Short mmCIF file of C-alpha atoms and ligand atoms in Angstrom, two decimals:
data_model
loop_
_atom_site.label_atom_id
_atom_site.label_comp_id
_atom_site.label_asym_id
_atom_site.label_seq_id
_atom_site.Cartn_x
_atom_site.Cartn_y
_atom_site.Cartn_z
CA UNK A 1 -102.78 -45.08 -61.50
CA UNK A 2 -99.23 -43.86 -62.92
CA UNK A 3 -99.89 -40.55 -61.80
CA UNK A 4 -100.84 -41.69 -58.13
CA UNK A 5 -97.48 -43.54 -57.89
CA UNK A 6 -95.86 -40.55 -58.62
CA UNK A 7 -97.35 -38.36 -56.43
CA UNK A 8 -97.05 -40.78 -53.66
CA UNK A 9 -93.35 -41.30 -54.13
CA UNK A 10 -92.74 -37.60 -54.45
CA UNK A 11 -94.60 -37.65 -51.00
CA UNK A 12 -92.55 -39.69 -49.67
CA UNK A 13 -89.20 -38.32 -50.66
CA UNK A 14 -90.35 -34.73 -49.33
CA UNK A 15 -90.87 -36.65 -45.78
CA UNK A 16 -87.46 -38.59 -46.07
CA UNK A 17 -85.53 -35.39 -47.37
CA UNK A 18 -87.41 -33.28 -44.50
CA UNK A 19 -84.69 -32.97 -41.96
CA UNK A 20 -82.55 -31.76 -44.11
CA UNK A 21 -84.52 -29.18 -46.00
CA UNK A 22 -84.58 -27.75 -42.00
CA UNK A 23 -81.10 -28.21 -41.42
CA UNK A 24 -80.94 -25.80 -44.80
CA UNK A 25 -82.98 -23.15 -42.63
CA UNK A 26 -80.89 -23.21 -39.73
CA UNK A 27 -79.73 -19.31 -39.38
CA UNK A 28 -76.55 -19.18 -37.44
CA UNK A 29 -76.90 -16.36 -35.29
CA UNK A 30 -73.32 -15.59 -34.23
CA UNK A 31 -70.87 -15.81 -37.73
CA UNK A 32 -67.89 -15.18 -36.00
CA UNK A 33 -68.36 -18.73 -34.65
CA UNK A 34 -68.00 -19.74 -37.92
CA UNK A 35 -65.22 -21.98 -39.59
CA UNK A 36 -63.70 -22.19 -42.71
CA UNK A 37 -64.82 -25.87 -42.78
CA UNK A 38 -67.70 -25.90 -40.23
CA UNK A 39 -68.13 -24.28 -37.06
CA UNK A 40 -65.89 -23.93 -33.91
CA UNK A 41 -69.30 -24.42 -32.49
CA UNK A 42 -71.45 -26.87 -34.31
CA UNK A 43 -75.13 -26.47 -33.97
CA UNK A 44 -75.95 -30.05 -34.80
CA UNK A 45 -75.47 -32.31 -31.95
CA UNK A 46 -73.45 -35.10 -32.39
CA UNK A 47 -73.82 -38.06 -30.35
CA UNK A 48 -70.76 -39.27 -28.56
CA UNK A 49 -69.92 -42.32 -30.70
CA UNK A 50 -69.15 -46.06 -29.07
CA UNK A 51 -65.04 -45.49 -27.49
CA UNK A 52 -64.48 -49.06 -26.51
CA UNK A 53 -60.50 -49.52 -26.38
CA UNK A 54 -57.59 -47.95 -25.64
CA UNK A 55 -56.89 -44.45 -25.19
CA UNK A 56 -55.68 -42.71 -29.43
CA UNK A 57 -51.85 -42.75 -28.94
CA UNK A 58 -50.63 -39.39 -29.78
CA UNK A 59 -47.07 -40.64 -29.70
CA UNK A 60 -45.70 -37.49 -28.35
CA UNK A 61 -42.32 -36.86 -28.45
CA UNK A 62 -41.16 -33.52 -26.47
CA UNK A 63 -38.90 -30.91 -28.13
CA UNK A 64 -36.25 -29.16 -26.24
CA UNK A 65 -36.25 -25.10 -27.45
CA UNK A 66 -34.41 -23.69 -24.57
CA UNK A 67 -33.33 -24.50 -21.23
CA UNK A 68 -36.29 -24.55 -19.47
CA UNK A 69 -38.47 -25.17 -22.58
CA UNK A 70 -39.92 -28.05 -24.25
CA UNK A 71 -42.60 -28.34 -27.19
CA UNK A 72 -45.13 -30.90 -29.13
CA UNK A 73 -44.75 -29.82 -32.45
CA UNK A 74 -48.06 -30.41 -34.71
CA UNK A 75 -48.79 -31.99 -38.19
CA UNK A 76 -49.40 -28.91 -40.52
CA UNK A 77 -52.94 -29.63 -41.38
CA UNK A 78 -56.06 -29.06 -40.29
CA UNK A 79 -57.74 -31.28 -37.69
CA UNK A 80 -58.81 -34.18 -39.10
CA UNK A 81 -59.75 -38.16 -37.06
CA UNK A 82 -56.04 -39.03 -38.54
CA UNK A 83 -54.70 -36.54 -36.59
CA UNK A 84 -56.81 -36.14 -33.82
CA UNK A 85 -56.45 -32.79 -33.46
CA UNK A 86 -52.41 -32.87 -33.15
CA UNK A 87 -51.71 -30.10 -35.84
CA UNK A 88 -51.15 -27.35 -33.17
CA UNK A 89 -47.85 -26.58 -30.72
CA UNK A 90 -48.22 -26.26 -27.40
CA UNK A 91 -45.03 -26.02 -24.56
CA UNK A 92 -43.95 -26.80 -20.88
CA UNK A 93 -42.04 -24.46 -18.96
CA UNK A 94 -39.82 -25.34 -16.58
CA UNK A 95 -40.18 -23.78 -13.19
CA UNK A 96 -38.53 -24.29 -9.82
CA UNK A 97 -40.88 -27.01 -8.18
CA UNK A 98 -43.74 -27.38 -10.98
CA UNK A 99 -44.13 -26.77 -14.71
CA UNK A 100 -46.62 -24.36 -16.20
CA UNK A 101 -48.17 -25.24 -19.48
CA UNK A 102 -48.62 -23.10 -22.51
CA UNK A 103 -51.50 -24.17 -23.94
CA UNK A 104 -52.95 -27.53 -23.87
CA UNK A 105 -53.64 -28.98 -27.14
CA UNK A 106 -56.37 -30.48 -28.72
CA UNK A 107 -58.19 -32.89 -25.97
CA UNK A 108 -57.79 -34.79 -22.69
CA UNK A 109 -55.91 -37.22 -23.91
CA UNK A 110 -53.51 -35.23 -25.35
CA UNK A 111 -53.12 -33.67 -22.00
CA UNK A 112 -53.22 -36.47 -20.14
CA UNK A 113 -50.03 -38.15 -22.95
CA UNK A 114 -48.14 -34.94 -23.12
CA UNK A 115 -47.77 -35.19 -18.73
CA UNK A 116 -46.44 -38.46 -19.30
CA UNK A 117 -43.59 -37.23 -21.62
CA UNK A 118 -42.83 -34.49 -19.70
CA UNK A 119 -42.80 -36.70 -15.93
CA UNK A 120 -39.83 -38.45 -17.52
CA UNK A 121 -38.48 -35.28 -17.86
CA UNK A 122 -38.74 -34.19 -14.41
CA UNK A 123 -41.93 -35.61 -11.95
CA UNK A 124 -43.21 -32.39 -11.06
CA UNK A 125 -46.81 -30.92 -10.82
CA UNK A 126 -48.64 -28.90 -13.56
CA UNK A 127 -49.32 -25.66 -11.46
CA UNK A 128 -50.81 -23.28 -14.14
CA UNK A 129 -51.56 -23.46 -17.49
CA UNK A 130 -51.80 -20.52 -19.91
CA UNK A 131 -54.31 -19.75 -23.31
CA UNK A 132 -52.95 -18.17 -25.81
CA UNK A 133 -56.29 -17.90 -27.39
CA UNK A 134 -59.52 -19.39 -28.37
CA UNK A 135 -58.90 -21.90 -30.92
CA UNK A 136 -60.17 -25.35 -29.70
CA UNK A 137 -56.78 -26.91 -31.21
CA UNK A 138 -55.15 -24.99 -27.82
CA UNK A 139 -57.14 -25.51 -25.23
CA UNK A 140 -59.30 -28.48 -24.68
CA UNK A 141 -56.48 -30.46 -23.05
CA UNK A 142 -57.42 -27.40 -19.77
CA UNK A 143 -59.81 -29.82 -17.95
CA UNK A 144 -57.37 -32.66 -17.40
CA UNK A 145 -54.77 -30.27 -15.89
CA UNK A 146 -57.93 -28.76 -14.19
CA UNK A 147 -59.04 -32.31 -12.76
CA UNK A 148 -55.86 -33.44 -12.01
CA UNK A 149 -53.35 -31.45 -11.27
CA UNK A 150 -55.92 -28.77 -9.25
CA UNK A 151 -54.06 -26.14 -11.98
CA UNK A 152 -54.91 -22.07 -12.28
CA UNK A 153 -55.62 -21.69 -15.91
CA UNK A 154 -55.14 -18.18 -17.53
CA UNK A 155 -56.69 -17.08 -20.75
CA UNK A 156 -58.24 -14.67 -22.87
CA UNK A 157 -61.69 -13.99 -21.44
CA UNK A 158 -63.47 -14.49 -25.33
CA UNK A 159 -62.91 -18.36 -23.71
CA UNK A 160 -65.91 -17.78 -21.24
CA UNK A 161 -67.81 -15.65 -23.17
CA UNK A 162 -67.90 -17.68 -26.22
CA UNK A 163 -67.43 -21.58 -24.98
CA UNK A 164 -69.79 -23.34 -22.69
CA UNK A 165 -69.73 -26.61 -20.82
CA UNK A 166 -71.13 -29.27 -23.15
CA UNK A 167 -70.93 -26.70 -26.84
CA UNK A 168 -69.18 -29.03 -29.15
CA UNK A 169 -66.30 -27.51 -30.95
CA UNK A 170 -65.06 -28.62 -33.89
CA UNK A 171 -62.70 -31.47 -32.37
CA UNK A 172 -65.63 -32.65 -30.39
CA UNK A 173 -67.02 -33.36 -32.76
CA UNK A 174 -64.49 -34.29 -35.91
CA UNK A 175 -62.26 -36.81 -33.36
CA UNK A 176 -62.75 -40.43 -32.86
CA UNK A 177 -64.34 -40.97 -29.54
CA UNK A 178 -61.10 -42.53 -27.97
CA UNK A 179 -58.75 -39.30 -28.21
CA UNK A 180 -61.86 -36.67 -27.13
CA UNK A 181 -63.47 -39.04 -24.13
CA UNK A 182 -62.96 -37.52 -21.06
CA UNK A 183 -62.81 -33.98 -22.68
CA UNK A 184 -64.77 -31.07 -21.08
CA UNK A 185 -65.19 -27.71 -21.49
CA UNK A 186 -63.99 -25.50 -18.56
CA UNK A 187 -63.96 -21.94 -17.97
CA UNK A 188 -60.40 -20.15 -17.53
CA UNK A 189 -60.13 -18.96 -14.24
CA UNK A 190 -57.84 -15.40 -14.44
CA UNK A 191 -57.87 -13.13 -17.07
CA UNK A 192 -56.66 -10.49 -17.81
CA UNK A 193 -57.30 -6.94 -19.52
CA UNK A 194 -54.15 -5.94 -20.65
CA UNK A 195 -50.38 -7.37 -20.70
CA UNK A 196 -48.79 -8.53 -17.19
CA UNK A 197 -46.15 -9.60 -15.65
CA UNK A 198 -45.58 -12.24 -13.19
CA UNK A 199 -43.60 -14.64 -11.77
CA UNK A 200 -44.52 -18.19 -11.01
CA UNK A 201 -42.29 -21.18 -9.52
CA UNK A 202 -39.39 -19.19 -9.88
CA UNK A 203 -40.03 -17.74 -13.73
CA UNK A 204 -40.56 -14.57 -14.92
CA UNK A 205 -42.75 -13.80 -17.36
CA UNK A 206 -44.48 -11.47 -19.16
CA UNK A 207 -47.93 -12.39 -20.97
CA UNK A 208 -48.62 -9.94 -23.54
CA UNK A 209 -52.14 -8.94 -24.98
CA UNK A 210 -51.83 -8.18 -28.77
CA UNK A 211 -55.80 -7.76 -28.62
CA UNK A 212 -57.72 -8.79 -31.98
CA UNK A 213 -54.97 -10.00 -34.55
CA UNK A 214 -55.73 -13.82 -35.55
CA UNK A 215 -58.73 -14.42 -33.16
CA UNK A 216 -60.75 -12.09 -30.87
CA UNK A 217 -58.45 -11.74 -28.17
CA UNK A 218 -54.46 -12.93 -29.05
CA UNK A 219 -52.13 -13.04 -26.12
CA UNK A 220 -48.59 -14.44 -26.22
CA UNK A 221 -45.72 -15.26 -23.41
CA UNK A 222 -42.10 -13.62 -22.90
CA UNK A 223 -39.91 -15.28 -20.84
CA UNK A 224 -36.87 -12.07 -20.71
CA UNK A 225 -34.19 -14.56 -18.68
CA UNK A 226 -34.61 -17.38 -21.04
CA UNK A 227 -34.99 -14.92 -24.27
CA UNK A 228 -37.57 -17.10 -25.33
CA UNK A 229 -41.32 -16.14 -26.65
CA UNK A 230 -43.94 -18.67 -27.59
CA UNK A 231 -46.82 -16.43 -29.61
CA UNK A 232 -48.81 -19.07 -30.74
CA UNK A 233 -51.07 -18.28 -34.25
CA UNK A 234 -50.14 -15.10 -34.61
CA UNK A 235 -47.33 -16.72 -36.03
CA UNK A 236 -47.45 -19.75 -38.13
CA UNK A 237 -44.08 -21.10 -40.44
CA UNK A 238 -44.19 -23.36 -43.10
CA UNK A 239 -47.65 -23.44 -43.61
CA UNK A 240 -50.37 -20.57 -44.85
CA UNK A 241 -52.45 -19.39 -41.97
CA UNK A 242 -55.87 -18.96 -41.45
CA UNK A 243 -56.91 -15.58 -40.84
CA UNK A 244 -60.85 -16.77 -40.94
CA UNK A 245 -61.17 -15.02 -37.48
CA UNK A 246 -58.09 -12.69 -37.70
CA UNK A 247 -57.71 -8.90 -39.04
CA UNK A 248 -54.66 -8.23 -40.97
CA UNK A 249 -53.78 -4.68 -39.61
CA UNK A 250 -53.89 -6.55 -36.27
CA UNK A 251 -51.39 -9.37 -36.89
CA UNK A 252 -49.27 -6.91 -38.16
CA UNK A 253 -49.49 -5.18 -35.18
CA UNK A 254 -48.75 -8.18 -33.09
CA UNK A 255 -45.74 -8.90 -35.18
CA UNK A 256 -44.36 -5.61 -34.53
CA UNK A 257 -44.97 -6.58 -30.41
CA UNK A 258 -43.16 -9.39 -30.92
CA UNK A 259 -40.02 -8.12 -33.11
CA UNK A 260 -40.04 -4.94 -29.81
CA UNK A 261 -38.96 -8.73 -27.25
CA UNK A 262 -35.66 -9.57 -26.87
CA UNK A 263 -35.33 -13.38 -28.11
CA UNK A 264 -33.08 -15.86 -29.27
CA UNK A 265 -36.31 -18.24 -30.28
CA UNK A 266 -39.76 -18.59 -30.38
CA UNK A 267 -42.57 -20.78 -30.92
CA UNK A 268 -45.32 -20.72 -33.55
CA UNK A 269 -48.79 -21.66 -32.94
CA UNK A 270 -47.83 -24.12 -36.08
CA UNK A 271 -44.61 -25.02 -37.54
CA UNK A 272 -41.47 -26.30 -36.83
CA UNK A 273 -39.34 -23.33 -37.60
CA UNK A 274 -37.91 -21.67 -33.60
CA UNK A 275 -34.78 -19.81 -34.59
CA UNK A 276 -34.59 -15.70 -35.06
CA UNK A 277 -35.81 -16.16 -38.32
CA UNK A 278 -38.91 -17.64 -36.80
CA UNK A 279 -41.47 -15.15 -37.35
CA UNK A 280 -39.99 -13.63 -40.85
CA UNK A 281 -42.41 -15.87 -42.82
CA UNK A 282 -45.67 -14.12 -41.14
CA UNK A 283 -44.21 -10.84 -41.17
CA UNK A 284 -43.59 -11.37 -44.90
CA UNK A 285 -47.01 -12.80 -45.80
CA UNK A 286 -49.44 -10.20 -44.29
CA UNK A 287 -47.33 -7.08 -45.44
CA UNK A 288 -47.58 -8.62 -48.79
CA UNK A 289 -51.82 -9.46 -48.33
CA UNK A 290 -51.74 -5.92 -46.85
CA UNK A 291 -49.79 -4.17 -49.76
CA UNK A 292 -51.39 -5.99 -52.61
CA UNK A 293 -54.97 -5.96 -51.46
CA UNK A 294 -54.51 -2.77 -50.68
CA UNK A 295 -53.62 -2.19 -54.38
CA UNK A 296 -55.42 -4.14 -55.53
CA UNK A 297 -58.89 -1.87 -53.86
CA UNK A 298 -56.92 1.14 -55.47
CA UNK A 299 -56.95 -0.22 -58.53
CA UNK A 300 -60.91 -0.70 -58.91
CA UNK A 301 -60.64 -4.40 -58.53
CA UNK A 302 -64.07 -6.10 -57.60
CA UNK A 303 -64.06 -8.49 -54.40
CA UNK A 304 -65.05 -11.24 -56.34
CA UNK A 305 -61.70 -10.87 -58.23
CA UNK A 306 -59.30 -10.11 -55.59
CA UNK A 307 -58.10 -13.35 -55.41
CA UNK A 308 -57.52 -13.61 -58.93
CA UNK A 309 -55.15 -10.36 -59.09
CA UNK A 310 -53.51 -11.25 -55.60
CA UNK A 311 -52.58 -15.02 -55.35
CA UNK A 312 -48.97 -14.60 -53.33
CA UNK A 313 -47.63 -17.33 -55.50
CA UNK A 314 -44.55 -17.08 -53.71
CA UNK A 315 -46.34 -19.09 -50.53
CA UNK A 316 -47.47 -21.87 -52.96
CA UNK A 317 -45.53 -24.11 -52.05
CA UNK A 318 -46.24 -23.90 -48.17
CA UNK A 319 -48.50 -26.28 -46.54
CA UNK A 320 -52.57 -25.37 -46.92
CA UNK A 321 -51.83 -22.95 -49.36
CA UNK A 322 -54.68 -24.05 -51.72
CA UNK A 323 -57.20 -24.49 -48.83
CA UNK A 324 -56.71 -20.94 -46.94
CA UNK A 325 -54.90 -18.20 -48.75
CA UNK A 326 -57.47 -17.26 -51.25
CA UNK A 327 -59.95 -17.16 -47.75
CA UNK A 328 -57.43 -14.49 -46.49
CA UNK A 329 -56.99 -12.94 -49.60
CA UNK A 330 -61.23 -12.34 -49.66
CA UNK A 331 -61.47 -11.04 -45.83
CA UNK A 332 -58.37 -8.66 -45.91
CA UNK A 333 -60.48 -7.22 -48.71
CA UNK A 334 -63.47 -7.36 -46.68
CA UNK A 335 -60.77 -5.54 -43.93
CA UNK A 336 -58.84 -2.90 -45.71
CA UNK A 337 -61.50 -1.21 -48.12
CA UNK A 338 -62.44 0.47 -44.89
CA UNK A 339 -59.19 1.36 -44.25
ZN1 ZN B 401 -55.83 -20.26 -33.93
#
């Protein structure tokens, strides 16, 4: 009798711990969608939760960094419900009758709240909007300039190739269902193969491909008359970055594209820091990965161990330290012994 309680109850345990034992076998088929805490694309649907109520208020507050340039400055974490995805910068450029965007944060709503700042500014149009790259924390605010504004939206190409109407990213699915309603994902409508330039409502500028450096396909945006660049994650101050996607040899290179502008600030993908000393702090931290890892493979030192001999204790005290650093430490290892 014992006996046939157990094996019944083990019976029924197997059944109730079924779906997961299958979520176990799931095999991702493309890894570079993976994140360090999930996926960018997350191959269990999540049903859109109940978003009764008022729009999330993502109290933004708009940042003058030049004269035709304001910002929304992030919260240096990762995306998280608090947050709702604000932990990313994104810009508005002044032109002569409408503003262009530089990326478009995190959501709709964010979109939709970051207009509103900026109308007080000056009530013009949103005419184009342009990707940096394909991080979901800079782009899913594209279909509300899309749907209401009628905007062009520039980008990397990796955007179509990789994101599809109705994939859920990782905000889709990590935000409360009042800051992501309303957010779709749309295809960019111009890209480009290499760096351009161009002028629009009066601006010049020059958008500059730095090719596969923190994500597939990195661009940033020079704006010679105003001496001002916004490069997005290829830079990050104050915090650690996440080089989960990125290739160390290739941010390097994209720091030396940036150093070859002419600026008197410019604008991290994350951080707060704009001056000329702006992009010192990236610079600094992948030569350092680069030399040490480098040594490091010279030396005989196992990847397992790599991030016990290299721990750049000097970026300790920087935000996300504990949570990323020892991941880039373990892929520029994965990088450089072929190098
Ligand atoms: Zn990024």
């Amino acid at each position: 009798m014992k006996t046939k309680i157990i094996i019944l109850l083990s019976i029924i345990a197997f059944v109730i711990a079924m779906p997961f034992i299958f979520n176990k076998s799931v095999t991702i088929s493309d890894p570079h969608r993976l994140d360090v805490d999930g996926n960018f694309i997350l191959y269990e649907w999540v049903e859109a939760r109940d978003g009764q109520g008022p729009d999330w208020d993502y109290n933004l507050t708009p940042v003058q960094v030049s004269d035709r340039v304001w910002c929304f400055f992030g919260a240096m974490e990762m995306p998280t419900k608090e947050n709702a995805g604000n932990m990313s910068n994104s810009c508005y450029i002044k032109g002569d009758d409408s503003w262009i965007a530089w990326d478009s944060g995190p959501s709709y709503v964010f979109a939709k709240q970051a207009y509103e700042a900026m109308s007080k500014i000056a009530k013009l149009p949103v005419s184009t909007v342009i990707v940096s790259h394909e991080h979901d924390d800079h782009w899913l605010g594209n279909n509300y300039y899309k749907e209401v504004h009628g905007a062009e939206i520039m980008g990397p190409e990796s955007i179509n190739v990789n994101y599809h109407k109705g994939d859920q990213t990782r905000m889709v699915k990590a935000l409360y269902q009042n800051a992501i309603r309303k957010t779709e994902l749309v295809p960019v409508d111009k890209s480009f193969k290499e760096t351009v330039n161009f002028k629009i409502s009066g601006i010049d500028f020059e958008y500059v491909n730095v090719g596969y450096a923190h994500s597939e396909d990195d661009w940033f945006l020079y704006l010679p008359k105003d001496k001002v660049v916004l490069v997005a994650d290829v830079v990050m101050n104050g915090r650690v970055t996440s080089n989960r996607d990125g290739i160390i040899i290739g941010q390097l290179e994209a720091l030396k594209a940036i150093k070859a502008r002419d600026w008197n600030h410019l604008v991290p993908g994350h951080g707060f820091i704009t001056d000329k000393t702006a992009a010192d702090e990236a610079v600094r931290y992948f030569t350092l990965i680069k030399d040490e890892v480098l040594e490091g493979i010279e030396e005989g030192v196992r990847p397992d161990d790599i991030t016990k001999v290299v721990t750049l204790d000097e970026f300790r005290g920087k935000d996300l330290y504990y949570l990323l650093s020892s991941g880039n430490v373990y892929r520029a290892y994965e990088e450089l012994e072929m190098y």
